[in-house]
PDB file of C-alpha atoms in Angstrom:
ATOM      1  CA  MET A  25      17.609 -42.718 -21.815  1.00 94.00           C
ATOM      2  CA  LYS A  26      18.880 -40.556 -24.669  1.00 98.00           C
ATOM      3  CA  ILE A  27      20.647 -42.394 -27.495  1.00 98.00           C
ATOM      4  CA  LEU A  28      22.404 -41.165 -30.623  1.00 98.00           C
ATOM      5  CA  HIS A  29      21.717 -43.500 -33.563  1.00 98.00           C
ATOM      6  CA  LEU A  30      24.041 -43.547 -36.595  1.00 98.00           C
ATOM      7  CA  GLU A  31      23.378 -45.356 -39.880  1.00 97.00           C
ATOM      8  CA  THR A  32      25.991 -44.951 -42.627  1.00 96.00           C
ATOM      9  CA  SER A  33      25.990 -48.346 -44.355  1.00 95.00           C
ATOM     10  CA  SER A  34      24.307 -47.096 -47.550  1.00 93.00           C
ATOM     11  CA  LYS A  35      23.805 -43.959 -49.661  1.00 91.00           C
ATOM     12  CA  ASN A  36      21.414 -42.791 -46.941  1.00 94.00           C
ATOM     13  CA  CYS A  37      23.464 -40.940 -44.321  1.00 95.00           C
ATOM     14  CA  SER A  38      21.140 -41.011 -41.326  1.00 97.00           C
ATOM     15  CA  VAL A  39      21.259 -39.707 -37.738  1.00 98.00           C
ATOM     16  CA  ALA A  40      18.529 -39.944 -35.104  1.00 98.00           C
ATOM     17  CA  ILE A  41      18.149 -39.006 -31.445  1.00 98.00           C
ATOM     18  CA  SER A  42      15.775 -40.956 -29.224  1.00 98.00           C
ATOM     19  CA  ASN A  43      14.587 -40.772 -25.648  1.00 98.00           C
ATOM     20  CA  GLY A  44      13.730 -44.360 -24.881  1.00 97.00           C
ATOM     21  CA  ASN A  45      11.649 -45.544 -27.827  1.00 97.00           C
ATOM     22  CA  GLU A  46      10.551 -41.995 -28.688  1.00 98.00           C
ATOM     23  CA  LEU A  47      12.121 -40.408 -31.765  1.00 98.00           C
ATOM     24  CA  LEU A  48      13.175 -36.864 -30.863  1.00 98.00           C
ATOM     25  CA  CYS A  49      14.810 -35.855 -34.141  1.00 98.00           C
ATOM     26  CA  LEU A  50      15.852 -37.405 -37.458  1.00 98.00           C
ATOM     27  CA  CYS A  51      18.310 -35.931 -39.930  1.00 97.00           C
ATOM     28  CA  GLU A  52      19.128 -37.902 -43.073  1.00 96.00           C
ATOM     29  CA  GLU A  53      19.876 -37.463 -46.753  1.00 94.00           C
ATOM     30  CA  ARG A  54      20.098 -39.956 -49.578  1.00 90.00           C
ATOM     31  CA  THR A  55      22.561 -39.032 -52.320  1.00 84.00           C
ATOM     32  CA  GLY A  56      23.761 -40.610 -55.544  1.00 74.00           C
ATOM     33  CA  ASP A  57      27.153 -41.235 -53.993  1.00 73.00           C
ATOM     34  CA  TYR A  58      28.484 -41.767 -50.506  1.00 69.00           C
ATOM     35  CA  LYS A  59      28.936 -38.473 -48.602  1.00 73.00           C
ATOM     36  CA  GLN A  60      29.034 -39.707 -45.029  1.00 82.00           C
ATOM     37  CA  SER A  61      32.454 -38.154 -44.432  1.00 79.00           C
ATOM     38  CA  GLU A  62      31.059 -34.756 -45.456  1.00 84.00           C
ATOM     39  CA  ASN A  63      27.647 -34.915 -43.824  1.00 91.00           C
ATOM     40  CA  LEU A  64      27.699 -37.146 -40.766  1.00 94.00           C
ATOM     41  CA  HIS A  65      28.952 -34.737 -38.104  1.00 94.00           C
ATOM     42  CA  THR A  66      26.845 -31.888 -39.473  1.00 95.00           C
ATOM     43  CA  PHE A  67      23.796 -34.140 -39.242  1.00 97.00           C
ATOM     44  CA  VAL A  68      24.720 -35.033 -35.647  1.00 97.00           C
ATOM     45  CA  GLU A  69      24.853 -31.333 -34.767  1.00 97.00           C
ATOM     46  CA  TRP A  70      21.500 -30.680 -36.435  1.00 97.00           C
ATOM     47  CA  ALA A  71      19.863 -33.690 -34.772  1.00 98.00           C
ATOM     48  CA  LEU A  72      21.078 -32.647 -31.320  1.00 98.00           C
ATOM     49  CA  GLU A  73      19.809 -29.132 -31.932  1.00 98.00           C
ATOM     50  CA  GLY A  74      16.442 -30.459 -33.100  1.00 98.00           C
ATOM     51  CA  ALA A  75      16.174 -32.698 -30.041  1.00 98.00           C
ATOM     52  CA  GLU A  76      17.163 -29.758 -27.827  1.00 98.00           C
ATOM     53  CA  ILE A  77      19.929 -31.656 -26.083  1.00 98.00           C
ATOM     54  CA  THR A  78      23.737 -31.635 -26.105  1.00 98.00           C
ATOM     55  CA  LEU A  79      26.315 -34.382 -26.455  1.00 97.00           C
ATOM     56  CA  LYS A  80      26.703 -34.432 -22.679  1.00 97.00           C
ATOM     57  CA  ASP A  81      23.064 -35.509 -22.340  1.00 98.00           C
ATOM     58  CA  LEU A  82      23.631 -38.749 -24.281  1.00 98.00           C
ATOM     59  CA  ASP A  83      23.544 -42.089 -22.488  1.00 98.00           C
ATOM     60  CA  ALA A  84      24.733 -44.276 -25.388  1.00 98.00           C
ATOM     61  CA  VAL A  85      25.487 -44.475 -29.092  1.00 98.00           C
ATOM     62  CA  CYS A  86      23.732 -47.005 -31.332  1.00 98.00           C
ATOM     63  CA  LEU A  87      25.380 -47.878 -34.639  1.00 98.00           C
ATOM     64  CA  GLY A  88      23.968 -49.583 -37.700  1.00 98.00           C
ATOM     65  CA  MET A  89      26.830 -52.062 -38.000  1.00 97.00           C
ATOM     66  CA  GLY A  90      26.240 -53.315 -41.562  1.00 96.00           C
ATOM     67  CA  PRO A  91      26.402 -55.124 -43.877  1.00 97.00           C
ATOM     68  CA  GLY A  92      26.777 -52.474 -46.537  1.00 94.00           C
ATOM     69  CA  SER A  93      29.307 -50.027 -47.919  1.00 92.00           C
ATOM     70  CA  TYR A  94      32.799 -50.732 -46.596  1.00 92.00           C
ATOM     71  CA  THR A  95      33.745 -47.037 -46.571  1.00 91.00           C
ATOM     72  CA  GLY A  96      30.429 -45.938 -45.092  1.00 92.00           C
ATOM     73  CA  LEU A  97      30.685 -48.496 -42.308  1.00 95.00           C
ATOM     74  CA  ARG A  98      34.234 -47.441 -41.429  1.00 95.00           C
ATOM     75  CA  ILE A  99      33.171 -43.798 -41.195  1.00 94.00           C
ATOM     76  CA  GLY A 100      30.186 -44.619 -39.009  1.00 96.00           C
ATOM     77  CA  ALA A 101      32.197 -46.890 -36.725  1.00 97.00           C
ATOM     78  CA  ALA A 102      35.013 -44.368 -36.313  1.00 96.00           C
ATOM     79  CA  SER A 103      32.530 -41.638 -35.415  1.00 97.00           C
ATOM     80  CA  ALA A 104      30.611 -43.854 -32.993  1.00 98.00           C
ATOM     81  CA  LYS A 105      33.825 -44.894 -31.247  1.00 98.00           C
ATOM     82  CA  GLY A 106      34.930 -41.276 -31.026  1.00 97.00           C
ATOM     83  CA  PHE A 107      31.707 -40.227 -29.326  1.00 98.00           C
ATOM     84  CA  CYS A 108      31.825 -43.193 -26.942  1.00 98.00           C
ATOM     85  CA  PHE A 109      35.460 -42.661 -25.953  1.00 97.00           C
ATOM     86  CA  GLY A 110      35.073 -38.906 -25.646  1.00 97.00           C
ATOM     87  CA  LEU A 111      31.863 -38.996 -23.622  1.00 98.00           C
ATOM     88  CA  GLY A 112      32.539 -42.189 -21.679  1.00 98.00           C
ATOM     89  CA  ILE A 113      29.287 -43.812 -22.827  1.00 98.00           C
ATOM     90  CA  PRO A 114      28.562 -47.323 -24.146  1.00 98.00           C
ATOM     91  CA  LEU A 115      28.166 -48.490 -27.742  1.00 98.00           C
ATOM     92  CA  VAL A 116      25.442 -50.814 -28.969  1.00 98.00           C
ATOM     93  CA  ALA A 117      25.372 -52.166 -32.515  1.00 98.00           C
ATOM     94  CA  VAL A 118      22.403 -53.308 -34.599  1.00 98.00           C
ATOM     95  CA  ASN A 119      22.406 -55.198 -37.891  1.00 98.00           C
ATOM     96  CA  SER A 120      21.532 -52.632 -40.569  1.00 98.00           C
ATOM     97  CA  LEU A 121      19.084 -55.038 -42.223  1.00 98.00           C
ATOM     98  CA  VAL A 122      16.897 -54.704 -39.112  1.00 97.00           C
ATOM     99  CA  SER A 123      16.178 -51.064 -39.939  1.00 97.00           C
ATOM    100  CA  MET A 124      15.012 -52.044 -43.436  1.00 98.00           C
ATOM    101  CA  ALA A 125      12.497 -54.607 -42.211  1.00 98.00           C
ATOM    102  CA  GLU A 126      11.211 -52.649 -39.196  1.00 96.00           C
ATOM    103  CA  PRO A 127       8.804 -50.223 -40.988  1.00 96.00           C
ATOM    104  CA  PHE A 128       6.940 -53.043 -42.753  1.00 97.00           C
ATOM    105  CA  LEU A 129       6.137 -55.314 -39.813  1.00 97.00           C
ATOM    106  CA  GLY A 130       2.536 -56.313 -39.238  1.00 95.00           C
ATOM    107  CA  ASN A 131       1.360 -55.600 -42.786  1.00 94.00           C
ATOM    108  CA  GLY A 132       0.212 -59.108 -43.671  1.00 95.00           C
ATOM    109  CA  TYR A 133       3.355 -60.400 -45.380  1.00 97.00           C
ATOM    110  CA  ASP A 134       4.616 -63.948 -44.951  1.00 97.00           C
ATOM    111  CA  ALA A 135       8.247 -62.785 -44.935  1.00 98.00           C
ATOM    112  CA  ILE A 136      10.218 -59.552 -45.226  1.00 98.00           C
ATOM    113  CA  ILE A 137      13.563 -59.841 -47.005  1.00 98.00           C
ATOM    114  CA  PRO A 138      15.978 -56.900 -47.190  1.00 98.00           C
ATOM    115  CA  ILE A 139      18.434 -57.177 -50.099  1.00 98.00           C
ATOM    116  CA  ILE A 140      21.382 -54.799 -50.335  1.00 96.00           C
ATOM    117  CA  ASP A 141      23.089 -54.567 -53.704  1.00 94.00           C
ATOM    118  CA  ALA A 142      26.625 -55.936 -53.764  1.00 92.00           C
ATOM    119  CA  ARG A 143      28.748 -56.821 -56.782  1.00 83.00           C
ATOM    120  CA  ARG A 144      27.329 -58.271 -59.981  1.00 89.00           C
ATOM    121  CA  MET A 145      24.394 -60.559 -59.053  1.00 93.00           C
ATOM    122  CA  GLU A 146      25.291 -60.690 -55.363  1.00 95.00           C
ATOM    123  CA  VAL A 147      23.261 -59.207 -52.508  1.00 96.00           C
ATOM    124  CA  TYR A 148      23.506 -59.031 -48.716  1.00 97.00           C
ATOM    125  CA  THR A 149      20.326 -60.442 -47.263  1.00 97.00           C
ATOM    126  CA  ALA A 150      18.438 -62.142 -44.443  1.00 98.00           C
ATOM    127  CA  VAL A 151      14.824 -63.192 -43.874  1.00 98.00           C
ATOM    128  CA  PHE A 152      12.734 -61.554 -41.136  1.00 98.00           C
ATOM    129  CA  ASP A 153       9.593 -62.686 -39.352  1.00 97.00           C
ATOM    130  CA  PRO A 154       6.925 -60.211 -40.533  1.00 97.00           C
ATOM    131  CA  ASN A 155       5.181 -60.116 -37.151  1.00 95.00           C
ATOM    132  CA  ASN A 156       7.873 -59.682 -34.514  1.00 94.00           C
ATOM    133  CA  GLY A 157      10.804 -58.549 -36.678  1.00 95.00           C
ATOM    134  CA  GLU A 158      13.108 -61.344 -35.555  1.00 95.00           C
ATOM    135  CA  MET A 159      15.749 -62.490 -38.012  1.00 96.00           C
ATOM    136  CA  ILE A 160      14.949 -66.093 -38.986  1.00 95.00           C
ATOM    137  CA  THR A 161      17.945 -66.731 -41.244  1.00 96.00           C
ATOM    138  CA  LYS A 162      21.509 -65.582 -40.763  1.00 95.00           C
ATOM    139  CA  THR A 163      22.854 -62.628 -42.720  1.00 96.00           C
ATOM    140  CA  GLU A 164      24.618 -63.787 -45.862  1.00 96.00           C
ATOM    141  CA  ALA A 165      26.119 -62.720 -49.180  1.00 95.00           C
ATOM    142  CA  LYS A 166      23.905 -64.463 -51.737  1.00 96.00           C
ATOM    143  CA  ILE A 167      24.301 -64.918 -55.501  1.00 96.00           C
ATOM    144  CA  LEU A 168      20.906 -64.378 -57.106  1.00 97.00           C
ATOM    145  CA  ASP A 169      19.510 -66.810 -59.670  1.00 96.00           C
ATOM    146  CA  GLU A 170      16.025 -67.956 -60.657  1.00 94.00           C
ATOM    147  CA  ASN A 171      15.959 -70.482 -57.804  1.00 95.00           C
ATOM    148  CA  SER A 172      16.883 -68.011 -55.061  1.00 96.00           C
ATOM    149  CA  PHE A 173      14.302 -67.796 -52.255  1.00 97.00           C
ATOM    150  CA  ASP A 174      12.200 -70.518 -53.922  1.00 95.00           C
ATOM    151  CA  GLU A 175      11.264 -71.747 -50.441  1.00 95.00           C
ATOM    152  CA  HIS A 176       8.926 -68.737 -50.393  1.00 96.00           C
ATOM    153  CA  THR A 177       7.055 -69.729 -53.557  1.00 95.00           C
ATOM    154  CA  GLY A 178       3.343 -69.064 -53.103  1.00 94.00           C
ATOM    155  CA  GLN A 179       3.919 -66.744 -50.145  1.00 95.00           C
ATOM    156  CA  ARG A 180       3.330 -63.017 -50.011  1.00 97.00           C
ATOM    157  CA  VAL A 181       6.903 -61.787 -49.665  1.00 97.00           C
ATOM    158  CA  LEU A 182       8.192 -58.221 -49.499  1.00 98.00           C
ATOM    159  CA  PHE A 183      11.711 -57.549 -50.773  1.00 98.00           C
ATOM    160  CA  VAL A 184      13.183 -54.183 -49.768  1.00 98.00           C
ATOM    161  CA  GLY A 185      16.439 -52.496 -50.698  1.00 97.00           C
ATOM    162  CA  ASP A 186      18.459 -51.354 -53.672  1.00 95.00           C
ATOM    163  CA  GLY A 187      19.087 -54.988 -54.635  1.00 96.00           C
ATOM    164  CA  CYS A 188      15.447 -55.229 -55.746  1.00 97.00           C
ATOM    165  CA  THR A 189      16.204 -53.915 -59.226  1.00 93.00           C
ATOM    166  CA  LYS A 190      18.281 -56.916 -60.227  1.00 95.00           C
ATOM    167  CA  ALA A 191      16.252 -59.324 -58.060  1.00 96.00           C
ATOM    168  CA  GLN A 192      13.091 -58.560 -60.016  1.00 94.00           C
ATOM    169  CA  GLU A 193      14.843 -59.568 -63.224  1.00 93.00           C
ATOM    170  CA  VAL A 194      15.668 -63.105 -62.096  1.00 95.00           C
ATOM    171  CA  LEU A 195      13.405 -64.230 -59.248  1.00 95.00           C
ATOM    172  CA  LYS A 196      10.411 -66.429 -60.098  1.00 92.00           C
ATOM    173  CA  LEU A 197       8.087 -65.506 -57.227  1.00 94.00           C
ATOM    174  CA  PRO A 198       4.693 -64.405 -58.559  1.00 92.00           C
ATOM    175  CA  ASN A 199       3.397 -63.130 -55.208  1.00 93.00           C
ATOM    176  CA  ALA A 200       6.506 -61.125 -54.323  1.00 96.00           C
ATOM    177  CA  GLU A 201       6.519 -57.339 -53.956  1.00 97.00           C
ATOM    178  CA  PHE A 202       9.633 -55.212 -54.446  1.00 98.00           C
ATOM    179  CA  ARG A 203      10.561 -51.842 -52.908  1.00 97.00           C
ATOM    180  CA  SER A 204      13.885 -50.630 -54.287  1.00 96.00           C
ATOM    181  CA  ASP A 205      13.565 -47.217 -52.607  1.00 96.00           C
ATOM    182  CA  VAL A 206      14.161 -48.561 -49.080  1.00 97.00           C
ATOM    183  CA  TYR A 207      17.503 -47.892 -47.376  1.00 97.00           C
ATOM    184  CA  PRO A 208      18.736 -48.392 -43.801  1.00 97.00           C
ATOM    185  CA  SER A 209      17.594 -45.520 -41.574  1.00 98.00           C
ATOM    186  CA  ALA A 210      18.666 -44.521 -38.077  1.00 98.00           C
ATOM    187  CA  GLN A 211      15.073 -44.044 -36.914  1.00 98.00           C
ATOM    188  CA  TYR A 212      14.452 -47.782 -37.297  1.00 98.00           C
ATOM    189  CA  LEU A 213      17.461 -48.692 -35.163  1.00 98.00           C
ATOM    190  CA  ILE A 214      15.728 -47.268 -32.095  1.00 98.00           C
ATOM    191  CA  LYS A 215      13.616 -50.231 -30.970  1.00 97.00           C
ATOM    192  CA  LYS A 216      16.419 -52.792 -31.215  1.00 97.00           C
ATOM    193  CA  GLY A 217      19.034 -50.354 -29.939  1.00 98.00           C
ATOM    194  CA  VAL A 218      17.045 -49.560 -26.803  1.00 98.00           C
ATOM    195  CA  GLU A 219      16.438 -53.264 -26.236  1.00 97.00           C
ATOM    196  CA  LYS A 220      20.153 -54.024 -26.461  1.00 98.00           C
ATOM    197  CA  PHE A 221      21.019 -51.126 -24.162  1.00 98.00           C
ATOM    198  CA  LYS A 222      18.545 -52.309 -21.519  1.00 97.00           C
ATOM    199  CA  ASN A 223      19.874 -55.864 -21.788  1.00 98.00           C
ATOM    200  CA  LYS A 224      23.451 -54.574 -21.466  1.00 97.00           C
ATOM    201  CA  GLU A 225      24.422 -56.015 -24.867  1.00 98.00           C
ATOM    202  CA  ILE A 226      27.295 -53.561 -25.066  1.00 97.00           C
ATOM    203  CA  GLU A 227      30.163 -53.626 -27.550  1.00 98.00           C
ATOM    204  CA  ASP A 228      33.830 -53.420 -26.591  1.00 98.00           C
ATOM    205  CA  VAL A 229      34.569 -50.014 -28.100  1.00 97.00           C
ATOM    206  CA  ALA A 230      38.303 -50.653 -28.400  1.00 96.00           C
ATOM    207  CA  TYR A 231      37.907 -53.831 -30.464  1.00 96.00           C
ATOM    208  CA  PHE A 232      34.591 -53.293 -32.221  1.00 97.00           C
ATOM    209  CA  GLU A 233      34.530 -53.692 -36.001  1.00 96.00           C
ATOM    210  CA  PRO A 234      31.578 -53.210 -38.353  1.00 96.00           C
ATOM    211  CA  PHE A 235      29.931 -56.227 -39.946  1.00 94.00           C
ATOM    212  CA  TYR A 236      31.649 -56.105 -43.344  1.00 92.00           C
ATOM    213  CA  LEU A 237      30.429 -59.628 -44.164  1.00 83.00           C
ATOM    214  CA  LYS A 238      33.022 -59.973 -46.948  1.00 72.00           C
ATOM    215  CA  ASP A 239      36.747 -59.339 -47.174  1.00 61.00           C
ATOM    216  CA  PHE A 240      37.896 -56.095 -48.759  1.00 50.00           C
ATOM    217  CA  GLN A 241      40.963 -55.802 -51.028  1.00 42.00           C
ATOM    218  CA  GLY A 242      42.610 -58.917 -49.623  1.00 41.00           C
ATOM    219  CA  VAL A 243      42.179 -57.968 -45.964  1.00 42.00           C
ATOM    220  CA  ARG A 244      41.034 -61.007 -44.030  1.00 45.00           C
ATOM    221  CA  GLN A 245      38.205 -60.350 -41.593  1.00 47.00           C
ATOM    222  CA  ARG A 246      37.116 -62.704 -38.853  1.00 51.00           C
ATOM    223  CA  LYS A 247      33.882 -64.346 -40.026  1.00 49.00           C
ATOM    224  CA  LYS A 248      30.787 -63.618 -37.970  1.00 49.00           C
ATOM    225  CA  GLU A 249      27.186 -64.742 -37.903  1.00 50.00           C
ATOM    226  CA  ILE A 250      24.925 -61.904 -36.847  1.00 50.00           C
ATOM    227  CA  PHE A 251      21.386 -62.593 -35.667  1.00 47.00           C
TER     228      PHE A 251
END
């Protein structure tokens, strides 16, 4: 079961190849701006070469569907659809916040909370169970203030993502830890992507849209709740 994983929702343009749950190759680069349109297909070529397979060997494409950068998500979705249509293989989609929580599971936290920087004091966020990685609150766009996440007061909470910089300035959670250097990565889509593929949780390639979460420049998007 060879799957191409694409994650383009942030400044980290990331491509991985897996065989089942085994990571065969990872190619990613984090830049100060968004260069997915320049780098994505080159990274796919490099990852396939590193995994010693070709496009024809792929069984599916797994996409980090957002939330995140509108432009980055559009580029990733267009590429994923192109591969699926061209190769006649299915598409599975995973919430990009999953890949931010995945590497920190089982480390003794009471909650893991990815926070992606949005406009002003807003972040995209959800709360994850620190043991099994399940999302225990829906993904939302949240305005940060001193009372945000106060239900976790007294708990050992890990916040991850580029929204940590402004979160640290306002949150009143003495036991919280912050990791602003964490971005969505294709390698951490593998577990959930394989699970969805096995369970036949397949997207309709023709009608699939990324999880933008918010409207962009007056374009109305159908609201979704992603768990």
